[in-house]
Amino acid sequence: MRVAVIGGGIMGLSAAVELLKQGHEVTVYEEGDRVGGMSASFDFGKLKIERFYHFICGPDRPLIDLLEELKLSEKLRWRETHMGYFLHGTLLDWGNPWALLKFPALDPVSRIRCGLHAFAAVRRSDGQHLDRVKASDWLLRGIGKRAYDVLWKKLFELKFHQYADDLSAAWIWSRIRRVGRSRENAFVERLGYLEGGTETLLKGLRERIASGRGSVRLSTPVKEVRVEAGAIRGVCTQKGFIPHDLVVSTVPLPYVAKLVPGLQEGSRQKYLSIQNLAVVCTVVKTGRPLSRNFWMNINDSRIETPGLIEFTNLNPLGEYISYLPFYLPHDHPYYSESEAFFERKTEKTLALIRPDTHVLDMAVQRYDFAQPICTPGFFAKTPPIRTEIDGLYIADTTHGYPEDRSVSESIRLGKEMAGMVHLDHGRRGQWN
């Protein structure tokens, strides 16, 4: 069958590879001038680097398995990393039992409760029962008000703004578990990266698609998914109508209502109800490292970002590169501000963290639908991947819930969508 995959991010490319294995004819339509979506790279001085930070955890089996399949496993590197917490002007160690025991802003009882709560979260294998529980309520019961106010409250407010007290506990549990299970032991955190960055994976996926007789059309946005008599007929681009038997859409869900006018009204409203945060992420090159940490949580009234990611403390690129993300609702007054506005905020933030910081270069990256807002009861709010239209499958990173967005989760979802196509429509042959 002729399959259109809309969106050339990791999810769309992974789905395309699986569909080619099933013997389908696959065309990937990508609006931008490069594949990758949030995983795409850009030229930052002499470096080619991801627009947004990515890291690999031990439990990321879909990614690790795909690297093996693409014969890219030798590009995967693991490194011991560290965490810090910038609290009211002081950088403290964080992320291991010794750091917790010495953390000055917590009393002994709070420290014990935090340790036990994190241990239980990492050990727990299913977060289904946390779906309808508020993250703030779950944390308050587990670690107490003092620890919640110090460690979590400000982070939630800086990332989720007016939604800070309406997040699902299942979502925050999955984040704790994913990073916790990447630890070699209680005292050693080990994260991974790809030599050449995520671009290495994207190149491998494109080569596999090309060798499987598929195609990727860049700078080719799909304007409409054509539906007749409740079934897929094809897609419309700037070049006109192109017939297809099946469509797999991986673009952000807020685009779907306009993209597929043939949806029933109830389905349209379900897609429109999914809310997302945008992100403005500053990529910074400095003359020296800011700290030894890969990840630094921030709780300081003078700073408007929840964290600093010193990427080259994970992936040694020969220069010092950090990411500073500003998450914003679309109605936030900062949302439409200029690049210079965020560059100034970045310089002020870095000067507070390390006054002798010398900024060598900066680039500002934006993405409108970076983080779905996973409210309590989110399982019921998420539209099904199989739609009421025969031959139409729709997903984005929202469907990974309660898992957070990641390269590995996008790969899993891409394969899941292709698996649904296989079950529903069979296969014409075997890719080799």
Tab-separated table of C-alpha atoms in Angstrom:
chain	number	residue	atom	x	y	z
A	1	MET	CA	0.000	0.000	0.000
A	2	ARG	CA	0.992	3.632	-0.531
A	3	VAL	CA	1.598	5.255	2.864
A	4	ALA	CA	2.116	8.945	3.576
A	5	VAL	CA	4.018	9.735	6.774
A	6	ILE	CA	3.464	13.355	7.771
A	7	GLY	CA	6.357	14.736	9.810
A	8	GLY	CA	10.046	13.946	9.430
A	9	GLY	CA	10.946	13.843	13.100
A	10	ILE	CA	12.257	10.772	14.900
A	11	MET	CA	8.746	9.331	15.269
A	12	GLY	CA	7.885	9.733	11.606
A	13	LEU	CA	11.210	8.330	10.361
A	14	SER	CA	10.982	5.352	12.729
A	15	ALA	CA	7.456	4.610	11.532
A	16	ALA	CA	8.642	4.850	7.931
A	17	VAL	CA	11.417	2.303	8.488
A	18	GLU	CA	8.965	-0.173	10.028
A	19	LEU	CA	6.386	0.366	7.273
A	20	LEU	CA	9.021	-0.307	4.634
A	21	LYS	CA	9.788	-3.622	6.339
A	22	GLN	CA	6.137	-4.512	5.853
A	23	GLY	CA	6.470	-3.934	2.107
A	24	HIS	CA	4.563	-0.664	1.861
A	25	GLU	CA	5.514	2.233	-0.413
A	26	VAL	CA	6.366	5.060	1.969
A	27	THR	CA	6.734	8.789	1.412
A	28	VAL	CA	7.702	11.051	4.321
A	29	TYR	CA	6.508	14.656	4.026
A	30	GLU	CA	8.477	17.184	6.081
A	31	GLU	CA	7.605	20.868	6.233
A	32	GLY	CA	11.126	22.004	7.163
A	33	ASP	CA	14.359	21.959	5.204
A	34	ARG	CA	15.778	19.134	7.340
A	35	VAL	CA	14.532	16.084	9.190
A	36	GLY	CA	14.531	15.758	12.959
A	37	GLY	CA	11.978	18.179	14.388
A	38	MET	CA	13.083	18.899	17.972
A	39	SER	CA	16.011	16.507	17.366
A	40	ALA	CA	17.388	18.428	14.372
A	41	SER	CA	20.808	20.032	14.468
A	42	PHE	CA	22.070	23.427	13.368
A	43	ASP	CA	25.449	25.031	12.668
A	44	PHE	CA	26.653	26.789	15.800
A	45	GLY	CA	29.927	28.350	14.831
A	46	LYS	CA	32.131	25.436	13.798
A	47	LEU	CA	29.937	22.908	15.613
A	48	LYS	CA	26.939	21.040	14.277
A	49	ILE	CA	24.805	20.549	17.366
A	50	GLU	CA	21.226	19.765	18.362
A	51	ARG	CA	18.820	22.698	18.550
A	52	PHE	CA	17.572	21.307	21.870
A	53	TYR	CA	19.393	19.122	24.382
A	54	HIS	CA	19.024	15.321	24.334
A	55	PHE	CA	20.450	12.590	26.527
A	56	ILE	CA	20.098	8.823	26.749
A	57	CYS	CA	19.119	6.838	29.834
A	58	GLY	CA	19.728	3.182	30.610
A	59	PRO	CA	16.021	2.212	30.227
A	60	ASP	CA	15.834	3.692	26.694
A	61	ARG	CA	15.596	0.272	25.047
A	62	PRO	CA	13.734	1.368	21.872
A	63	LEU	CA	16.608	3.732	21.021
A	64	ILE	CA	19.325	1.256	21.981
A	65	ASP	CA	17.674	-1.505	19.935
A	66	LEU	CA	17.296	0.765	16.900
A	67	LEU	CA	20.960	1.728	17.075
A	68	GLU	CA	21.807	-1.977	16.955
A	69	GLU	CA	19.516	-2.483	13.968
A	70	LEU	CA	21.086	0.433	12.109
A	71	LYS	CA	24.576	-0.778	13.048
A	72	LEU	CA	25.245	2.407	14.999
A	73	SER	CA	25.800	0.910	18.442
A	74	GLU	CA	29.474	1.821	18.359
A	75	LYS	CA	28.443	5.494	18.323
A	76	LEU	CA	26.731	5.211	21.712
A	77	ARG	CA	28.832	6.468	24.614
A	78	TRP	CA	28.092	6.366	28.344
A	79	ARG	CA	29.545	8.802	30.840
A	80	GLU	CA	29.276	9.444	34.563
A	81	THR	CA	27.404	12.698	35.104
A	82	HIS	CA	26.578	14.955	38.034
A	83	MET	CA	23.636	17.068	39.152
A	84	GLY	CA	23.540	20.332	41.025
A	85	TYR	CA	20.956	22.567	42.631
A	86	PHE	CA	21.322	26.363	42.451
A	87	LEU	CA	19.348	27.428	45.508
A	88	HIS	CA	19.001	31.105	46.419
A	89	GLY	CA	22.409	32.055	45.071
A	90	THR	CA	24.368	28.964	46.160
A	91	LEU	CA	25.296	25.997	43.973
A	92	LEU	CA	24.851	22.747	45.905
A	93	ASP	CA	25.510	19.125	45.031
A	94	TRP	CA	22.409	17.096	44.250
A	95	GLY	CA	21.308	13.713	42.950
A	96	ASN	CA	22.895	11.222	45.360
A	97	PRO	CA	22.397	10.149	49.001
A	98	TRP	CA	25.392	12.116	50.340
A	99	ALA	CA	24.175	15.307	48.687
A	100	LEU	CA	20.709	14.769	50.137
A	101	LEU	CA	22.068	14.179	53.651
A	102	LYS	CA	24.110	17.402	53.468
A	103	PHE	CA	21.441	19.537	51.766
A	104	PRO	CA	21.256	22.571	54.059
A	105	ALA	CA	17.717	23.717	53.231
A	106	LEU	CA	16.121	20.481	54.463
A	107	ASP	CA	15.721	19.182	57.994
A	108	PRO	CA	16.686	15.544	58.804
A	109	VAL	CA	13.117	14.238	58.556
A	110	SER	CA	12.608	15.873	55.147
A	111	ARG	CA	15.856	14.369	53.883
A	112	ILE	CA	14.786	10.869	54.920
A	113	ARG	CA	11.349	11.305	53.365
A	114	CYS	CA	12.864	12.538	50.097
A	115	GLY	CA	15.205	9.568	49.903
A	116	LEU	CA	12.471	7.027	50.606
A	117	HIS	CA	10.083	8.657	48.153
A	118	ALA	CA	12.644	8.664	45.326
A	119	PHE	CA	13.594	5.045	46.055
A	120	ALA	CA	9.949	3.964	45.927
A	121	ALA	CA	9.327	5.881	42.691
A	122	VAL	CA	12.284	4.261	40.938
A	123	ARG	CA	11.235	0.803	42.111
A	124	ARG	CA	7.613	1.256	41.000
A	125	SER	CA	6.953	-0.216	37.546
A	126	ASP	CA	3.453	1.110	36.774
A	127	GLY	CA	2.150	4.639	37.200
A	128	GLN	CA	-1.397	3.994	36.020
A	129	HIS	CA	-2.850	4.546	39.487
A	130	LEU	CA	-1.163	7.988	39.631
A	131	ASP	CA	-2.904	9.229	36.486
A	132	ARG	CA	-5.741	10.991	38.336
A	133	VAL	CA	-3.563	12.231	41.207
A	134	LYS	CA	-2.104	15.741	41.222
A	135	ALA	CA	1.696	15.799	41.172
A	136	SER	CA	1.739	18.396	43.953
A	137	ASP	CA	-0.513	16.259	46.173
A	138	TRP	CA	1.576	13.133	45.531
A	139	LEU	CA	4.821	14.923	46.354
A	140	LEU	CA	3.401	16.679	49.405
A	141	ARG	CA	2.226	13.344	50.831
A	142	GLY	CA	5.567	11.731	50.077
A	143	ILE	CA	8.166	14.308	51.033
A	144	GLY	CA	6.253	16.923	53.041
A	145	LYS	CA	5.576	20.633	52.521
A	146	ARG	CA	9.042	21.894	53.436
A	147	ALA	CA	10.820	19.682	50.902
A	148	TYR	CA	8.170	20.308	48.254
A	149	ASP	CA	8.495	24.090	48.625
A	150	VAL	CA	12.288	23.931	48.413
A	151	LEU	CA	12.749	21.308	45.688
A	152	TRP	CA	9.686	21.231	43.444
A	153	LYS	CA	7.302	24.167	43.785
A	154	LYS	CA	9.475	26.746	42.030
A	155	LEU	CA	10.492	24.306	39.280
A	156	PHE	CA	6.843	23.584	38.490
A	157	GLU	CA	5.989	27.294	38.450
A	158	LEU	CA	8.888	28.224	36.166
A	159	LYS	CA	8.098	25.479	33.673
A	160	PHE	CA	4.309	25.233	33.796
A	161	HIS	CA	3.283	28.697	35.038
A	162	GLN	CA	-0.502	28.757	35.658
A	163	TYR	CA	-0.683	24.970	35.197
A	164	ALA	CA	1.841	24.244	37.970
A	165	ASP	CA	-0.751	22.891	40.393
A	166	ASP	CA	-2.654	20.863	37.800
A	167	LEU	CA	-0.123	18.246	36.642
A	168	SER	CA	-0.496	14.494	36.734
A	169	ALA	CA	1.579	12.611	39.296
A	170	ALA	CA	2.073	9.843	36.717
A	171	TRP	CA	4.033	12.221	34.498
A	172	ILE	CA	6.473	13.400	37.178
A	173	TRP	CA	6.823	9.820	38.483
A	174	SER	CA	7.967	8.629	35.051
A	175	ARG	CA	10.663	11.338	34.919
A	176	ILE	CA	12.006	10.357	38.339
A	177	ARG	CA	12.007	6.684	37.405
A	178	ARG	CA	13.685	7.116	34.000
A	179	VAL	CA	16.677	9.042	35.344
A	180	GLY	CA	16.803	6.968	38.541
A	181	ARG	CA	17.008	3.726	36.586
A	182	SER	CA	19.924	5.120	34.598
A	183	ARG	CA	22.052	5.135	37.735
A	184	GLU	CA	24.869	2.622	38.004
A	185	ASN	CA	24.251	2.644	41.761
A	186	ALA	CA	22.873	5.056	44.363
A	187	PHE	CA	25.974	7.262	44.071
A	188	VAL	CA	26.791	7.119	40.338
A	189	GLU	CA	24.581	8.513	37.575
A	190	ARG	CA	25.465	7.398	34.051
A	191	LEU	CA	23.891	8.940	30.957
A	192	GLY	CA	24.533	8.408	27.274
A	193	TYR	CA	25.043	10.397	24.088
A	194	LEU	CA	25.725	9.665	20.424
A	195	GLU	CA	28.976	10.586	18.734
A	196	GLY	CA	27.921	13.149	16.171
A	197	GLY	CA	24.783	13.881	18.180
A	198	THR	CA	21.257	12.927	17.215
A	199	GLU	CA	22.253	13.771	13.639
A	200	THR	CA	23.982	10.366	13.594
A	201	LEU	CA	20.658	8.618	14.185
A	202	LEU	CA	18.771	10.829	11.720
A	203	LYS	CA	21.309	10.086	9.000
A	204	GLY	CA	21.051	6.353	9.684
A	205	LEU	CA	17.245	6.452	9.469
A	206	ARG	CA	17.284	8.399	6.194
A	207	GLU	CA	19.787	5.994	4.669
A	208	ARG	CA	17.660	3.021	5.710
A	209	ILE	CA	14.537	4.621	4.213
A	210	ALA	CA	16.334	5.327	0.937
A	211	SER	CA	17.714	1.783	0.718
A	212	GLY	CA	14.205	0.451	1.367
A	213	ARG	CA	12.891	2.346	-1.640
A	214	GLY	CA	11.142	4.961	0.438
A	215	SER	CA	11.500	8.708	0.023
A	216	VAL	CA	11.696	11.823	2.188
A	217	ARG	CA	10.359	15.058	0.729
A	218	LEU	CA	11.760	18.111	2.507
A	219	SER	CA	10.167	21.568	2.409
A	220	THR	CA	6.903	19.870	1.505
A	221	PRO	CA	4.190	20.626	4.047
A	222	VAL	CA	0.952	18.681	3.828
A	223	LYS	CA	-1.901	21.165	3.580
A	224	GLU	CA	-4.744	18.661	3.927
A	225	VAL	CA	-5.404	14.979	4.439
A	226	ARG	CA	-8.105	14.108	1.889
A	227	VAL	CA	-10.902	11.901	3.176
A	228	GLU	CA	-13.836	10.499	1.184
A	229	ALA	CA	-16.594	8.232	2.461
A	230	GLY	CA	-14.795	7.820	5.781
A	231	ALA	CA	-11.529	6.571	4.254
A	232	ILE	CA	-8.160	8.007	3.269
A	233	ARG	CA	-7.697	9.100	-0.335
A	234	GLY	CA	-4.397	10.962	-0.126
A	235	VAL	CA	-2.737	14.236	0.824
A	236	CYS	CA	-2.603	17.719	-0.631
A	237	THR	CA	0.672	19.647	-0.841
A	238	GLN	CA	1.638	22.827	-2.658
A	239	LYS	CA	2.066	20.621	-5.744
A	240	GLY	CA	-1.496	19.377	-5.593
A	241	PHE	CA	-3.238	16.135	-4.626
A	242	ILE	CA	-1.137	12.966	-4.173
A	243	PRO	CA	-3.032	9.676	-3.749
A	244	HIS	CA	-2.230	7.445	-0.771
A	245	ASP	CA	-3.975	4.463	0.772
A	246	LEU	CA	-2.876	5.181	4.353
A	247	VAL	CA	-1.696	8.209	6.316
A	248	VAL	CA	0.437	8.223	9.467
A	249	SER	CA	0.583	11.680	11.045
A	250	THR	CA	3.275	12.557	13.613
A	251	VAL	CA	2.919	16.357	13.602
A	252	PRO	CA	1.905	18.130	16.846
A	253	LEU	CA	-1.715	17.402	17.751
A	254	PRO	CA	-2.786	21.080	17.717
A	255	TYR	CA	-2.309	21.027	13.906
A	256	VAL	CA	-4.557	18.006	13.375
A	257	ALA	CA	-7.986	19.678	13.422
A	258	LYS	CA	-7.035	21.912	10.492
A	259	LEU	CA	-4.987	19.235	8.730
A	260	VAL	CA	-7.833	16.690	8.654
A	261	PRO	CA	-11.123	18.513	7.947
A	262	GLY	CA	-12.868	15.148	7.564
A	263	LEU	CA	-12.699	14.428	11.317
A	264	GLN	CA	-15.914	14.251	13.270
A	265	GLU	CA	-16.544	17.240	15.538
A	266	GLY	CA	-16.014	15.245	18.743
A	267	SER	CA	-12.594	14.130	17.540
A	268	ARG	CA	-11.663	17.656	16.427
A	269	GLN	CA	-12.427	18.999	19.883
A	270	LYS	CA	-10.333	16.293	21.519
A	271	TYR	CA	-7.280	17.308	19.491
A	272	LEU	CA	-7.911	20.997	20.152
A	273	SER	CA	-8.172	20.348	23.898
A	274	ILE	CA	-4.543	19.167	24.183
A	275	GLN	CA	-2.515	22.095	25.496
A	276	ASN	CA	1.220	22.536	25.034
A	277	LEU	CA	3.961	24.808	26.253
A	278	ALA	CA	6.359	26.490	23.875
A	279	VAL	CA	10.069	26.669	24.584
A	280	VAL	CA	12.637	29.316	23.820
A	281	CYS	CA	16.006	27.676	24.353
A	282	THR	CA	19.262	29.591	24.348
A	283	VAL	CA	22.329	27.645	23.250
A	284	VAL	CA	25.407	29.212	24.816
A	285	LYS	CA	29.138	28.865	24.236
A	286	THR	CA	31.260	29.986	27.173
A	287	GLY	CA	34.969	30.328	27.751
A	288	ARG	CA	34.936	27.868	30.658
A	289	PRO	CA	32.511	25.399	32.245
A	290	LEU	CA	29.991	26.854	34.668
A	291	SER	CA	30.226	23.837	36.964
A	292	ARG	CA	30.974	20.117	36.849
A	293	ASN	CA	27.258	19.309	36.479
A	294	PHE	CA	25.360	18.107	33.440
A	295	TRP	CA	22.007	19.103	34.941
A	296	MET	CA	21.453	22.001	37.333
A	297	ASN	CA	18.030	22.644	38.874
A	298	ILE	CA	17.412	26.286	39.756
A	299	ASN	CA	15.351	27.856	42.539
A	300	ASP	CA	16.286	31.513	42.732
A	301	SER	CA	13.847	34.431	42.683
A	302	ARG	CA	16.092	36.337	40.249
A	303	ILE	CA	16.114	33.578	37.608
A	304	GLU	CA	13.231	32.668	35.276
A	305	THR	CA	14.306	29.261	34.032
A	306	PRO	CA	14.001	25.978	35.983
A	307	GLY	CA	17.343	24.591	34.913
A	308	LEU	CA	20.676	24.815	33.145
A	309	ILE	CA	22.021	21.928	31.068
A	310	GLU	CA	25.800	21.962	30.588
A	311	PHE	CA	25.757	19.654	27.612
A	312	THR	CA	29.504	19.286	27.208
A	313	ASN	CA	29.746	17.855	30.728
A	314	LEU	CA	28.030	14.861	29.085
A	315	ASN	CA	29.283	15.066	25.506
A	316	PRO	CA	32.839	16.504	25.380
A	317	LEU	CA	32.798	18.524	22.169
A	318	GLY	CA	36.019	20.441	22.791
A	319	GLU	CA	34.073	23.621	23.590
A	320	TYR	CA	31.775	24.533	26.484
A	321	ILE	CA	28.140	24.413	25.386
A	322	SER	CA	25.092	24.865	27.626
A	323	TYR	CA	21.335	25.062	27.093
A	324	LEU	CA	19.044	27.411	28.993
A	325	PRO	CA	15.326	26.668	28.333
A	326	PHE	CA	12.502	29.134	28.956
A	327	TYR	CA	9.157	27.286	28.851
A	328	LEU	CA	6.207	29.536	28.050
A	329	PRO	CA	2.452	29.228	27.586
A	330	HIS	CA	1.400	30.690	24.253
A	331	ASP	CA	-0.376	33.544	26.024
A	332	HIS	CA	2.705	34.536	28.062
A	333	PRO	CA	3.973	38.096	27.424
A	334	TYR	CA	7.484	36.748	26.737
A	335	TYR	CA	6.241	34.416	23.990
A	336	SER	CA	6.674	36.950	21.165
A	337	GLU	CA	9.805	38.635	22.514
A	338	SER	CA	12.918	38.972	20.337
A	339	GLU	CA	16.044	36.842	20.358
A	340	ALA	CA	17.929	39.751	21.905
A	341	PHE	CA	15.496	39.745	24.839
A	342	PHE	CA	16.319	36.108	25.652
A	343	GLU	CA	20.026	36.639	25.072
A	344	ARG	CA	19.997	39.393	27.708
A	345	LYS	CA	18.130	37.144	30.153
A	346	THR	CA	20.643	34.388	29.500
A	347	GLU	CA	23.624	36.633	30.180
A	348	LYS	CA	22.073	37.830	33.461
A	349	THR	CA	21.307	34.254	34.522
A	350	LEU	CA	24.820	32.993	33.812
A	351	ALA	CA	26.335	35.971	35.655
A	352	LEU	CA	24.305	35.050	38.749
A	353	ILE	CA	25.393	31.409	38.600
A	354	ARG	CA	29.030	32.169	37.879
A	355	PRO	CA	30.001	35.860	37.823
A	356	ASP	CA	33.241	35.329	35.876
A	357	THR	CA	31.427	33.659	32.961
A	358	HIS	CA	32.560	34.875	29.548
A	359	VAL	CA	29.924	34.285	26.850
A	360	LEU	CA	31.509	33.647	23.448
A	361	ASP	CA	28.427	32.969	21.347
A	362	MET	CA	24.673	32.438	21.626
A	363	ALA	CA	21.838	31.140	19.475
A	364	VAL	CA	18.132	31.207	20.295
A	365	GLN	CA	15.949	28.270	19.240
A	366	ARG	CA	12.142	28.136	19.439
A	367	TYR	CA	9.554	25.388	19.279
A	368	ASP	CA	5.844	26.063	19.643
A	369	PHE	CA	4.727	22.669	20.922
A	370	ALA	CA	7.570	21.461	23.116
A	371	GLN	CA	5.799	20.041	26.182
A	372	PRO	CA	2.251	18.699	26.484
A	373	ILE	CA	0.552	19.761	29.703
A	374	CYS	CA	-0.364	16.431	31.272
A	375	THR	CA	-3.185	17.156	33.677
A	376	PRO	CA	-4.741	14.579	36.022
A	377	GLY	CA	-6.813	12.040	34.094
A	378	PHE	CA	-4.669	12.527	30.981
A	379	PHE	CA	-5.055	8.946	29.776
A	380	ALA	CA	-8.751	9.614	29.101
A	381	LYS	CA	-8.016	12.975	27.434
A	382	THR	CA	-5.516	11.597	24.901
A	383	PRO	CA	-7.073	10.833	21.491
A	384	PRO	CA	-6.604	7.246	20.243
A	385	ILE	CA	-3.881	6.642	17.655
A	386	ARG	CA	-6.364	4.753	15.476
A	387	THR	CA	-8.927	7.268	14.260
A	388	GLU	CA	-12.507	6.877	13.065
A	389	ILE	CA	-11.194	7.398	9.502
A	390	ASP	CA	-10.139	4.164	7.827
A	391	GLY	CA	-6.402	4.227	7.162
A	392	LEU	CA	-5.568	7.277	9.316
A	393	TYR	CA	-3.246	7.027	12.337
A	394	ILE	CA	-2.326	10.072	14.436
A	395	ALA	CA	0.162	10.478	17.294
A	396	ASP	CA	2.701	12.872	18.701
A	397	THR	CA	4.777	12.863	21.881
A	398	THR	CA	1.561	13.356	23.861
A	399	HIS	CA	0.845	9.659	23.286
A	400	GLY	CA	3.955	8.665	25.223
A	401	TYR	CA	2.259	9.689	28.484
A	402	PRO	CA	3.069	9.059	31.262
A	403	GLU	CA	6.583	8.856	29.822
A	404	ASP	CA	8.135	12.222	29.083
A	405	ARG	CA	9.104	13.192	25.551
A	406	SER	CA	12.418	11.672	24.456
A	407	VAL	CA	14.087	10.280	21.361
A	408	SER	CA	13.549	6.754	22.658
A	409	GLU	CA	9.861	7.300	23.314
A	410	SER	CA	9.387	8.752	19.825
A	411	ILE	CA	10.989	5.631	18.352
A	412	ARG	CA	8.669	3.402	20.388
A	413	LEU	CA	5.602	5.316	19.235
A	414	GLY	CA	6.701	5.261	15.590
A	415	LYS	CA	7.073	1.483	15.739
A	416	GLU	CA	3.739	1.163	17.548
A	417	MET	CA	1.949	3.075	14.797
A	418	ALA	CA	3.549	0.919	12.119
A	419	GLY	CA	2.512	-2.161	14.092
A	420	MET	CA	-1.102	-0.969	14.037
A	421	VAL	CA	-0.907	-0.562	10.258
A	422	HIS	CA	0.436	-4.118	10.004
A	423	LEU	CA	-2.405	-5.525	12.099
A	424	ASP	CA	-5.078	-3.560	10.237
A	425	HIS	CA	-3.849	-3.804	6.649
A	426	GLY	CA	-1.339	-6.643	6.448
A	427	ARG	CA	1.819	-6.426	4.398
A	428	ARG	CA	2.583	-6.666	0.711
A	429	GLY	CA	6.047	-8.089	1.038
A	430	GLN	CA	9.222	-8.072	3.065
A	431	TRP	CA	11.770	-5.280	3.010
A	432	ASN	CA	15.391	-6.372	2.798
